PDB file of C-alpha atoms in Angstrom:
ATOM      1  CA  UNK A 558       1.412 -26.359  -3.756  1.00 67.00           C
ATOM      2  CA  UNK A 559      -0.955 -23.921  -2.870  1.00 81.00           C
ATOM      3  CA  UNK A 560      -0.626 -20.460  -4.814  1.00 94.00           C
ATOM      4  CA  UNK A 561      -1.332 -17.249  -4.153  1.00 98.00           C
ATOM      5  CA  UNK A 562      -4.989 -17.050  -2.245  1.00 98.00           C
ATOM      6  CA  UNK A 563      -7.512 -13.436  -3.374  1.00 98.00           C
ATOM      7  CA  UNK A 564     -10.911 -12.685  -1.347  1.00 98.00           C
ATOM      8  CA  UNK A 565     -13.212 -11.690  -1.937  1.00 98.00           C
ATOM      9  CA  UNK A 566     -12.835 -12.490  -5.985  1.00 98.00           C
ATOM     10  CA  UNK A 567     -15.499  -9.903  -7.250  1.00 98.00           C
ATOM     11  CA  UNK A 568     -16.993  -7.052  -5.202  1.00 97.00           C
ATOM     12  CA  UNK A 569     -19.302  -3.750  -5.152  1.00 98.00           C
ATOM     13  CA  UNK A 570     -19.308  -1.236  -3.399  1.00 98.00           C
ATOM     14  CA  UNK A 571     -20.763   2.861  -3.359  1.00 98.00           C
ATOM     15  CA  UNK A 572     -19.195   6.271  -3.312  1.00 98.00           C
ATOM     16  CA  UNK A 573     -18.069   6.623   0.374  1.00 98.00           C
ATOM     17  CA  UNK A 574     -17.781   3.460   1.721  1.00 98.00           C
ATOM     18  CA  UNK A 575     -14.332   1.325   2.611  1.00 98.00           C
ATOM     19  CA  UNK A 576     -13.502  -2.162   1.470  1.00 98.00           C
ATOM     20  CA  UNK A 577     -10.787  -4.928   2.782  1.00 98.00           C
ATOM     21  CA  UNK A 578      -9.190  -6.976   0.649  1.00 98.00           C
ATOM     22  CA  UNK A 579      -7.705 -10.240   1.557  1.00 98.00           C
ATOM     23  CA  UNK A 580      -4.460 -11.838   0.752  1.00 98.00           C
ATOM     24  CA  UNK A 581      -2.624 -15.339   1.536  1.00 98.00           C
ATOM     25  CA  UNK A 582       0.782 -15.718  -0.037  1.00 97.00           C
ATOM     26  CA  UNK A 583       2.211 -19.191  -1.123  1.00 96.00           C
ATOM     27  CA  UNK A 584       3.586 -20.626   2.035  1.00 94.00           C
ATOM     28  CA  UNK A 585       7.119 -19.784   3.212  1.00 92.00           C
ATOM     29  CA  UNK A 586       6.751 -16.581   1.301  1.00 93.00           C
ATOM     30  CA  UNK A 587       7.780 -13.345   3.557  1.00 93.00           C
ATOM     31  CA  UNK A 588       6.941 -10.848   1.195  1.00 94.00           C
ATOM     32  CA  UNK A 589       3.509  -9.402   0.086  1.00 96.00           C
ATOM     33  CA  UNK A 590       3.025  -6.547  -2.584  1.00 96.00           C
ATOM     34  CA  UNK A 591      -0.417  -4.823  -3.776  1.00 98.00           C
ATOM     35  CA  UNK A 592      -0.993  -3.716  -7.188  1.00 98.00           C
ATOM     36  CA  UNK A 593      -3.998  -1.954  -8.997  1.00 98.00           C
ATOM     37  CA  UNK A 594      -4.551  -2.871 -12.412  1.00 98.00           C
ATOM     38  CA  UNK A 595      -7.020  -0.200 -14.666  1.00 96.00           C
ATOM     39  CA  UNK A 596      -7.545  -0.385 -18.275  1.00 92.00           C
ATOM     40  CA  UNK A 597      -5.876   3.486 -18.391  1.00 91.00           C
ATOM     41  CA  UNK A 598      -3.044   3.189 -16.009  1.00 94.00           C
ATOM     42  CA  UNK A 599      -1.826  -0.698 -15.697  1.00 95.00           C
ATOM     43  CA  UNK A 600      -0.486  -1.905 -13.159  1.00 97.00           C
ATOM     44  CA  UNK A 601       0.209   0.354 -10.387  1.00 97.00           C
ATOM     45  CA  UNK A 602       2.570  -0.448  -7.482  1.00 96.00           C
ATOM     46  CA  UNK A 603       0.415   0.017  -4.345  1.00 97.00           C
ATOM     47  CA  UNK A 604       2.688  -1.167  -1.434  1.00 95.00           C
ATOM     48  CA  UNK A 605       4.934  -4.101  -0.231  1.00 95.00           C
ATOM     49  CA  UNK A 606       4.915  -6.040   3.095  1.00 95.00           C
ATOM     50  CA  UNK A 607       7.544  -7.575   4.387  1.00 94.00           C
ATOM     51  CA  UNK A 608       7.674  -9.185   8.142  1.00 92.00           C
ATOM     52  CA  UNK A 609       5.012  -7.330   8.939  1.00 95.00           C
ATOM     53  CA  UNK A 610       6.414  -3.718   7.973  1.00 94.00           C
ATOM     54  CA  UNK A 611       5.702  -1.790   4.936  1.00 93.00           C
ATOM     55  CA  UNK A 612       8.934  -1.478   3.027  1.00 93.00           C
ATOM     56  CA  UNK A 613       7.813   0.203   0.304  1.00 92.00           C
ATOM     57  CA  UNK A 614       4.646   2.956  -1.109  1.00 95.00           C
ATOM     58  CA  UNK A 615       3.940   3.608  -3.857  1.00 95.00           C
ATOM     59  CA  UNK A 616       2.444   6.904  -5.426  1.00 94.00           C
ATOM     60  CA  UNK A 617      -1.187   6.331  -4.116  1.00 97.00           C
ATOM     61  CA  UNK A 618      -3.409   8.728  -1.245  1.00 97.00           C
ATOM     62  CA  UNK A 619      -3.479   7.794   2.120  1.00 97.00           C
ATOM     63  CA  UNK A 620      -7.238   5.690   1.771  1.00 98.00           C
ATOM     64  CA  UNK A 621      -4.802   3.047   0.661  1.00 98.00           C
ATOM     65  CA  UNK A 622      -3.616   1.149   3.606  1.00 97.00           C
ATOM     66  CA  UNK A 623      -2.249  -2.645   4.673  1.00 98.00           C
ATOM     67  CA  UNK A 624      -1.046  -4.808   6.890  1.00 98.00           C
ATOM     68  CA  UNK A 625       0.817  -8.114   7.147  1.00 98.00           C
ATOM     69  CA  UNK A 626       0.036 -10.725   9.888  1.00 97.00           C
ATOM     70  CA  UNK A 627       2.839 -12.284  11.590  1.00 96.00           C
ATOM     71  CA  UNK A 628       1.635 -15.203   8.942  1.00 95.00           C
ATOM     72  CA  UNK A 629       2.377 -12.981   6.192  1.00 95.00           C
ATOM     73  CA  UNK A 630      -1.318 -13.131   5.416  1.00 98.00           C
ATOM     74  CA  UNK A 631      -1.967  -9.534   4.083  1.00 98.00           C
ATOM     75  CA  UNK A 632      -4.967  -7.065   4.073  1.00 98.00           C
ATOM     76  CA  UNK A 633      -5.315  -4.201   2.197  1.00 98.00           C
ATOM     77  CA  UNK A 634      -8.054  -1.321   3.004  1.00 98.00           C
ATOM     78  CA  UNK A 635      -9.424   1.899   0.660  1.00 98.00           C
ATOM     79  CA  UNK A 636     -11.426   4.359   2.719  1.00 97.00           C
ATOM     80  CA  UNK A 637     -14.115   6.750   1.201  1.00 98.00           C
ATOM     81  CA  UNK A 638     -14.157   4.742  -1.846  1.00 98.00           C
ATOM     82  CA  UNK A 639     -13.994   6.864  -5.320  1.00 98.00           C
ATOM     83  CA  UNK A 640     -15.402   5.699  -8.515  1.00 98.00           C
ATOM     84  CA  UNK A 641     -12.151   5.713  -9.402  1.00 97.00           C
ATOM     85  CA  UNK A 642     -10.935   3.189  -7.403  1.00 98.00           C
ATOM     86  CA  UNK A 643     -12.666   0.245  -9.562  1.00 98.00           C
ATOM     87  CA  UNK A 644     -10.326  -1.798 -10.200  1.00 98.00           C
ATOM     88  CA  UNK A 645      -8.481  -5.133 -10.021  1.00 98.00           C
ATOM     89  CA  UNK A 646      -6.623  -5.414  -6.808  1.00 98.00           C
ATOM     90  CA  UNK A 647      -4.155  -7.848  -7.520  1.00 98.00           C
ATOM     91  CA  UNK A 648      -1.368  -9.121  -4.669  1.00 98.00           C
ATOM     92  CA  UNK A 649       1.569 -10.958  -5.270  1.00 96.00           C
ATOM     93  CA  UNK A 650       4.158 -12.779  -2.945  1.00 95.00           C
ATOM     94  CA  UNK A 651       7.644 -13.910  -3.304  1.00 92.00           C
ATOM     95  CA  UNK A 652      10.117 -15.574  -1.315  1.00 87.00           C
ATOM     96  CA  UNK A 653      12.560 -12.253  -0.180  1.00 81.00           C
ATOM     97  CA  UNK A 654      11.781  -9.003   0.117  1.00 79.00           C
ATOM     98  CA  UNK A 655      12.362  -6.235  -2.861  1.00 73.00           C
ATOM     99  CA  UNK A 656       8.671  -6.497  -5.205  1.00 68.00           C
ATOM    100  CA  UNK A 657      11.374  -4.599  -7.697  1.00 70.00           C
ATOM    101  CA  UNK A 658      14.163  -7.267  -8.246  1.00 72.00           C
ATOM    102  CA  UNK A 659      12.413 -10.547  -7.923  1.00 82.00           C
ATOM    103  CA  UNK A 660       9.711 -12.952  -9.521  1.00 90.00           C
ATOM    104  CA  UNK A 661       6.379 -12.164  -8.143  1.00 93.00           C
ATOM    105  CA  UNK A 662       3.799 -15.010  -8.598  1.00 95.00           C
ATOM    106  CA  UNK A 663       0.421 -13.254  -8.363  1.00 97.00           C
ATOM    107  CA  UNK A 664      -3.061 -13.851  -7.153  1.00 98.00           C
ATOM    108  CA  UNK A 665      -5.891 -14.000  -9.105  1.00 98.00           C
ATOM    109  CA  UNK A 666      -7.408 -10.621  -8.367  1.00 98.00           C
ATOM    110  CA  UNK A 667     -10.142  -8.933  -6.418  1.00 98.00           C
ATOM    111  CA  UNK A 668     -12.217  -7.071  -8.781  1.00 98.00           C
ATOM    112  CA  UNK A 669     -13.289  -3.765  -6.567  1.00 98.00           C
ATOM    113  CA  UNK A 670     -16.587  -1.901  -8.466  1.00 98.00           C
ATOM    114  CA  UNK A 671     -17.253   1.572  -6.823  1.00 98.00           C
ATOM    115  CA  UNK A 672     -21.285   2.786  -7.941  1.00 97.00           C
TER     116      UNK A 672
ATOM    117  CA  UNK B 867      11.208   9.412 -15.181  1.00 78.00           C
ATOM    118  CA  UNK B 868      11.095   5.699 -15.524  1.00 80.00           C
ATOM    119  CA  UNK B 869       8.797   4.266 -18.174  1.00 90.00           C
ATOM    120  CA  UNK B 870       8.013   0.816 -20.147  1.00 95.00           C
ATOM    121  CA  UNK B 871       6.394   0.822 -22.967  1.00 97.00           C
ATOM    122  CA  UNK B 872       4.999  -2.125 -24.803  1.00 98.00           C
ATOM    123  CA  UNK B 873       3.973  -2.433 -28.427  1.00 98.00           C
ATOM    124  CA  UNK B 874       1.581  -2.753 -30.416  1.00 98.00           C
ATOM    125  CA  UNK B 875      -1.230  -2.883 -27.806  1.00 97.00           C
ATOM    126  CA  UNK B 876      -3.165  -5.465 -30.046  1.00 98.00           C
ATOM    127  CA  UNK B 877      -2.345  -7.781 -32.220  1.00 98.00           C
ATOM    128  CA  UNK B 878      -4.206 -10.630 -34.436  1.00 98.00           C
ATOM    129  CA  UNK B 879      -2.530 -13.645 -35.808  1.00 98.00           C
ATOM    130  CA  UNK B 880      -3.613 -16.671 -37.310  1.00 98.00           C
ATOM    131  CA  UNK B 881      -2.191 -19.970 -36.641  1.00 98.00           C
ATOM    132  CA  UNK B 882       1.729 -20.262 -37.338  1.00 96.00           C
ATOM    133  CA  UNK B 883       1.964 -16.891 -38.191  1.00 97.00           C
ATOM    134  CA  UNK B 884       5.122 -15.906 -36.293  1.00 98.00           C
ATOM    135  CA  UNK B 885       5.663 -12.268 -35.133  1.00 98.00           C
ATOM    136  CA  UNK B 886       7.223  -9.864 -32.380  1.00 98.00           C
ATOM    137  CA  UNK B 887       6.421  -7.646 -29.373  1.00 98.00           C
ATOM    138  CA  UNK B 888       8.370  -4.843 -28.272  1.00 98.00           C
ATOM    139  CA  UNK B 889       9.015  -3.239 -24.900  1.00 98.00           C
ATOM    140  CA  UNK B 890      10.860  -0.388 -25.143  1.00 97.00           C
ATOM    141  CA  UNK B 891      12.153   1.154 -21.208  1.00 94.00           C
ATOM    142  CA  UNK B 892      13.989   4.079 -19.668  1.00 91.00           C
ATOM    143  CA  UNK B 893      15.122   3.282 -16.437  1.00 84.00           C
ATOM    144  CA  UNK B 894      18.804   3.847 -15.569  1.00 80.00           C
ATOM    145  CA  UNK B 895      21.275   1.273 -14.664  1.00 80.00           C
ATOM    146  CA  UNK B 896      18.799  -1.311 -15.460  1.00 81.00           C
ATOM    147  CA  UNK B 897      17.998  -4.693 -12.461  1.00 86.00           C
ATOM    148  CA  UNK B 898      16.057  -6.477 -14.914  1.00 92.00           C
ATOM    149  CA  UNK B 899      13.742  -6.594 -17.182  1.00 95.00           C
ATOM    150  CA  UNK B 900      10.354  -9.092 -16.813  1.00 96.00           C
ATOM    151  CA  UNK B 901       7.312 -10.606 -18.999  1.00 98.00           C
ATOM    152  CA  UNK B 902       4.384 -11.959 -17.368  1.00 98.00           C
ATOM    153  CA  UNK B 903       1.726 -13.407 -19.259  1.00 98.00           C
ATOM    154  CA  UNK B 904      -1.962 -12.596 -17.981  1.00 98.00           C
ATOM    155  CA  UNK B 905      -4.837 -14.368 -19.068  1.00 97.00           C
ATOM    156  CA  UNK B 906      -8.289 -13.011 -18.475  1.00 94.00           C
ATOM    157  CA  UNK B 907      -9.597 -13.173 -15.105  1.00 91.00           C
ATOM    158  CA  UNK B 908      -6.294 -14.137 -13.634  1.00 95.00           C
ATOM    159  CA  UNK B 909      -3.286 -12.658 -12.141  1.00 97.00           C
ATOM    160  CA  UNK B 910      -0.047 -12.100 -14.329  1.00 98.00           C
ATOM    161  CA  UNK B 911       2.326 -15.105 -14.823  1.00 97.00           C
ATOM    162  CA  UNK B 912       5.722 -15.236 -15.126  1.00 96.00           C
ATOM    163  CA  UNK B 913       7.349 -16.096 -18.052  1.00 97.00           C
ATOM    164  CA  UNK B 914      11.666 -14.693 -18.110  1.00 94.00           C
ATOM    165  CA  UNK B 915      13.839 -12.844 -16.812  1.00 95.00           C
ATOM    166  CA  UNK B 916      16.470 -10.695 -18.873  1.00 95.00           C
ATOM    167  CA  UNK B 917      19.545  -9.065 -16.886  1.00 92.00           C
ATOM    168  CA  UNK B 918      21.740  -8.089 -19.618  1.00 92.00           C
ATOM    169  CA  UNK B 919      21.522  -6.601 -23.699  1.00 93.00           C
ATOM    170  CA  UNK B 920      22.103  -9.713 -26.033  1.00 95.00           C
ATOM    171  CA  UNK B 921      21.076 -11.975 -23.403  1.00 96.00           C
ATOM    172  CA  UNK B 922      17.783 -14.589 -24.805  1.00 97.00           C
ATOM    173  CA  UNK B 923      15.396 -17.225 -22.737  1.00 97.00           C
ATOM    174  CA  UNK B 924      13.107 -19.582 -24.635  1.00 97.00           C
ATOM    175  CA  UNK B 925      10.026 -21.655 -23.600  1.00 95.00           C
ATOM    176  CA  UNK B 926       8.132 -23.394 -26.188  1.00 96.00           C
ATOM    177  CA  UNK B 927       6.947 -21.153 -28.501  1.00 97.00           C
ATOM    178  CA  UNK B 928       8.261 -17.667 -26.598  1.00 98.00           C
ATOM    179  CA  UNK B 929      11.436 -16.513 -27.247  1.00 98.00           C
ATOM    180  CA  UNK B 930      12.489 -13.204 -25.347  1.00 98.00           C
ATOM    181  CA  UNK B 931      15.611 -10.670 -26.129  1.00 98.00           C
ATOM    182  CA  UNK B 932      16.943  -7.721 -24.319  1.00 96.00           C
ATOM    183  CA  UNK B 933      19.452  -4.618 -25.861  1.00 93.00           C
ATOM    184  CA  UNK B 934      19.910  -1.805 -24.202  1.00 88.00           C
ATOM    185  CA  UNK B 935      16.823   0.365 -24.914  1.00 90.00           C
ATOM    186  CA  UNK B 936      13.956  -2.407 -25.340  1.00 96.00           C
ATOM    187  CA  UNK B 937      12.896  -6.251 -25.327  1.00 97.00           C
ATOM    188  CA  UNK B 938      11.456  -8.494 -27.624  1.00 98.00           C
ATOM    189  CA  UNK B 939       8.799 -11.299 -27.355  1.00 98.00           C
ATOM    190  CA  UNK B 940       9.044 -13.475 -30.194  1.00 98.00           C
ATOM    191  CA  UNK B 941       5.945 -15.407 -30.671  1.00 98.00           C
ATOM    192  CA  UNK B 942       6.883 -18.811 -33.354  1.00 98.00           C
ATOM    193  CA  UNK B 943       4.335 -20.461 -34.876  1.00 98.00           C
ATOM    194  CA  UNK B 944       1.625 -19.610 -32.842  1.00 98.00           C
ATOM    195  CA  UNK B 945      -1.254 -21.394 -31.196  1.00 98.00           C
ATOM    196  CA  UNK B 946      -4.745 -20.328 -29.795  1.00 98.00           C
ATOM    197  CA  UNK B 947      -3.761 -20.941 -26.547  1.00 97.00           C
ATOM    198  CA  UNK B 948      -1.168 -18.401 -26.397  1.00 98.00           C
ATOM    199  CA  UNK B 949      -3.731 -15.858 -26.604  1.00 98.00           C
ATOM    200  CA  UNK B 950      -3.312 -13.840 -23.627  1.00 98.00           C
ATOM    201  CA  UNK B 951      -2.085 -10.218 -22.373  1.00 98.00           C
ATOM    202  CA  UNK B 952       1.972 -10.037 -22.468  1.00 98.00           C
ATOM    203  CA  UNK B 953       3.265  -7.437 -20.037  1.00 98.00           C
ATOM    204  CA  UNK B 954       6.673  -6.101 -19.467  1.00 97.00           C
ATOM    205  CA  UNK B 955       8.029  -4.433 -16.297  1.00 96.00           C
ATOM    206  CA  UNK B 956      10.957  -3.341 -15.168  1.00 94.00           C
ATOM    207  CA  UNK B 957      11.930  -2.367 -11.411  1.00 91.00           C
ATOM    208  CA  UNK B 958      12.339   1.507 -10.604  1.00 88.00           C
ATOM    209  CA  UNK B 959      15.718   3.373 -10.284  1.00 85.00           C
ATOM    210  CA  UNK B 960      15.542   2.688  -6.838  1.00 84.00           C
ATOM    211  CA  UNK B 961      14.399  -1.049  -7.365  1.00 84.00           C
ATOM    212  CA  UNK B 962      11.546  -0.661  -4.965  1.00 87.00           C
ATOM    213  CA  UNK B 963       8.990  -1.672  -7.281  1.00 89.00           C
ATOM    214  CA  UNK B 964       7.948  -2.879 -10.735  1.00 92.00           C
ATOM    215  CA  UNK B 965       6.707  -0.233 -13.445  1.00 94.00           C
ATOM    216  CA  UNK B 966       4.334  -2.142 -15.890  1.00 96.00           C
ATOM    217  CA  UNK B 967       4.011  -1.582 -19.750  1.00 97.00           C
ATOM    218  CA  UNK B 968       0.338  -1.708 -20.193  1.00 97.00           C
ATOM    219  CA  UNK B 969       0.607  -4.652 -22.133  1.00 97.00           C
ATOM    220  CA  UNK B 970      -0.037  -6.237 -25.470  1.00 98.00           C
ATOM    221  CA  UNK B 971      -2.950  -8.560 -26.233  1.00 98.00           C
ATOM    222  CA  UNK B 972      -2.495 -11.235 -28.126  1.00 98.00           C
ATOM    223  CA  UNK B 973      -5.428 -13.070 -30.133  1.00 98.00           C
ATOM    224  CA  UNK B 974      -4.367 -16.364 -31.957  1.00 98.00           C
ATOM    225  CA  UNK B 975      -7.200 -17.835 -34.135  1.00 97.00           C
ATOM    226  CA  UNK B 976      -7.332 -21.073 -35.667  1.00 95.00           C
TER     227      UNK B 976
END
């Protein structure tokens, strides 16, 4: 059984630009949510996806966006990249919607650098 | 405001040496509470699921507890391979998402 599919795995960028990320859940899995993980903060909820709505935000500027194909494939964008957005991008799946009451199994990562 | 924390943030054991990590939380009227192991260059994994205080779930060598205020990980007889990150979440008040400890890293030496 296929798990949860990241691209690109690594990636840098500079100051200014924008980046996509890429996300396929396991299959039969509705629900897609986006975390950052920094040494300083952890993980951060970003958003979740669920038949191609966002459900939920969370506490992050508007140069964080998605999307959720009628697939459930996700995307996730950051405009006018910031240093601070390097990061590990990490996106995680489950089987029914709610990222805060069930078991998420996660991708391995897209690792954003911003120079 | 809700909050997990996890201690301590490192920790070293040798072989067999048995030991604990904490996850303390303030979240009212609590959904859950979650470890996830993480090993480097991967994406968290999960590893239980407490719902309610005195509850306890075991595989292998893990052993996790939940009271009201925090969780334990206890870690018997450990081997190198369960070096890794632990993390601990819990989902907001409004159960919308999952707020992370930052995690405690493990490092198991032969």
């Amino acid at each position: 059984k296929a798990g949860v599919t990241q691209t690109p795995r690594y990636l840098i960028k500079t100051r200014g630009q924008q980046v996509t990320l890429s996300c396929s859940p396991i299959s039969g899995h509705r629900s897609v949510s986006w975390y950052q993980q920094t040494p300083g903060q952890g993980l951060q909820f970003l958003f979740e996806y669920f038949s191609e709505t966002q459900r939920n935000k969370g506490n992050f500027p508007g140069r964080f966006s998605g999307r959720q194909f009628s697939n459930s494939r996700s995307e996730m964008n950051v405009s006018t990249l910031e240093l601070g957005d390097s990061a590990l991008y990490l996106c995680a799946s489950s089987l029914v919607r709610g990222t805060g009451a069930n078991v998420l199994t996660f991708g391995a990562g897209s690792r954003l650098t911003v120079l | 405001e809700d909050q997990v924390t996890q201690s301590p943030e490192a920790l070293r054991l040798q072989e067999g040496e048995s030991s604990s990590l904490n996850c303390s939380y303030t979240v009212s009227g609590l959904r859950g509470l979650f470890w996830y192991r993480q090993d480097p260059g991967k994406g968290p994994e999960f590893l239980f699921t407490l719902y309610s205080a005195g509850e306890e779930k075991e595989k292998e060598r893990l052993k996790a507890t939940l009271t009201k205020k925090e969780s334990f990980l206890h870690i018997t007889a450990p081997k190198p391979e369960d070096s890794a990150t632990y993390l601990c979440a819990v989902p907001n008040q409004a159960g919308t998402a999952l707020i992370f400890g930052k995690g405690t890293t493990l490092s198991v030496s032969s």
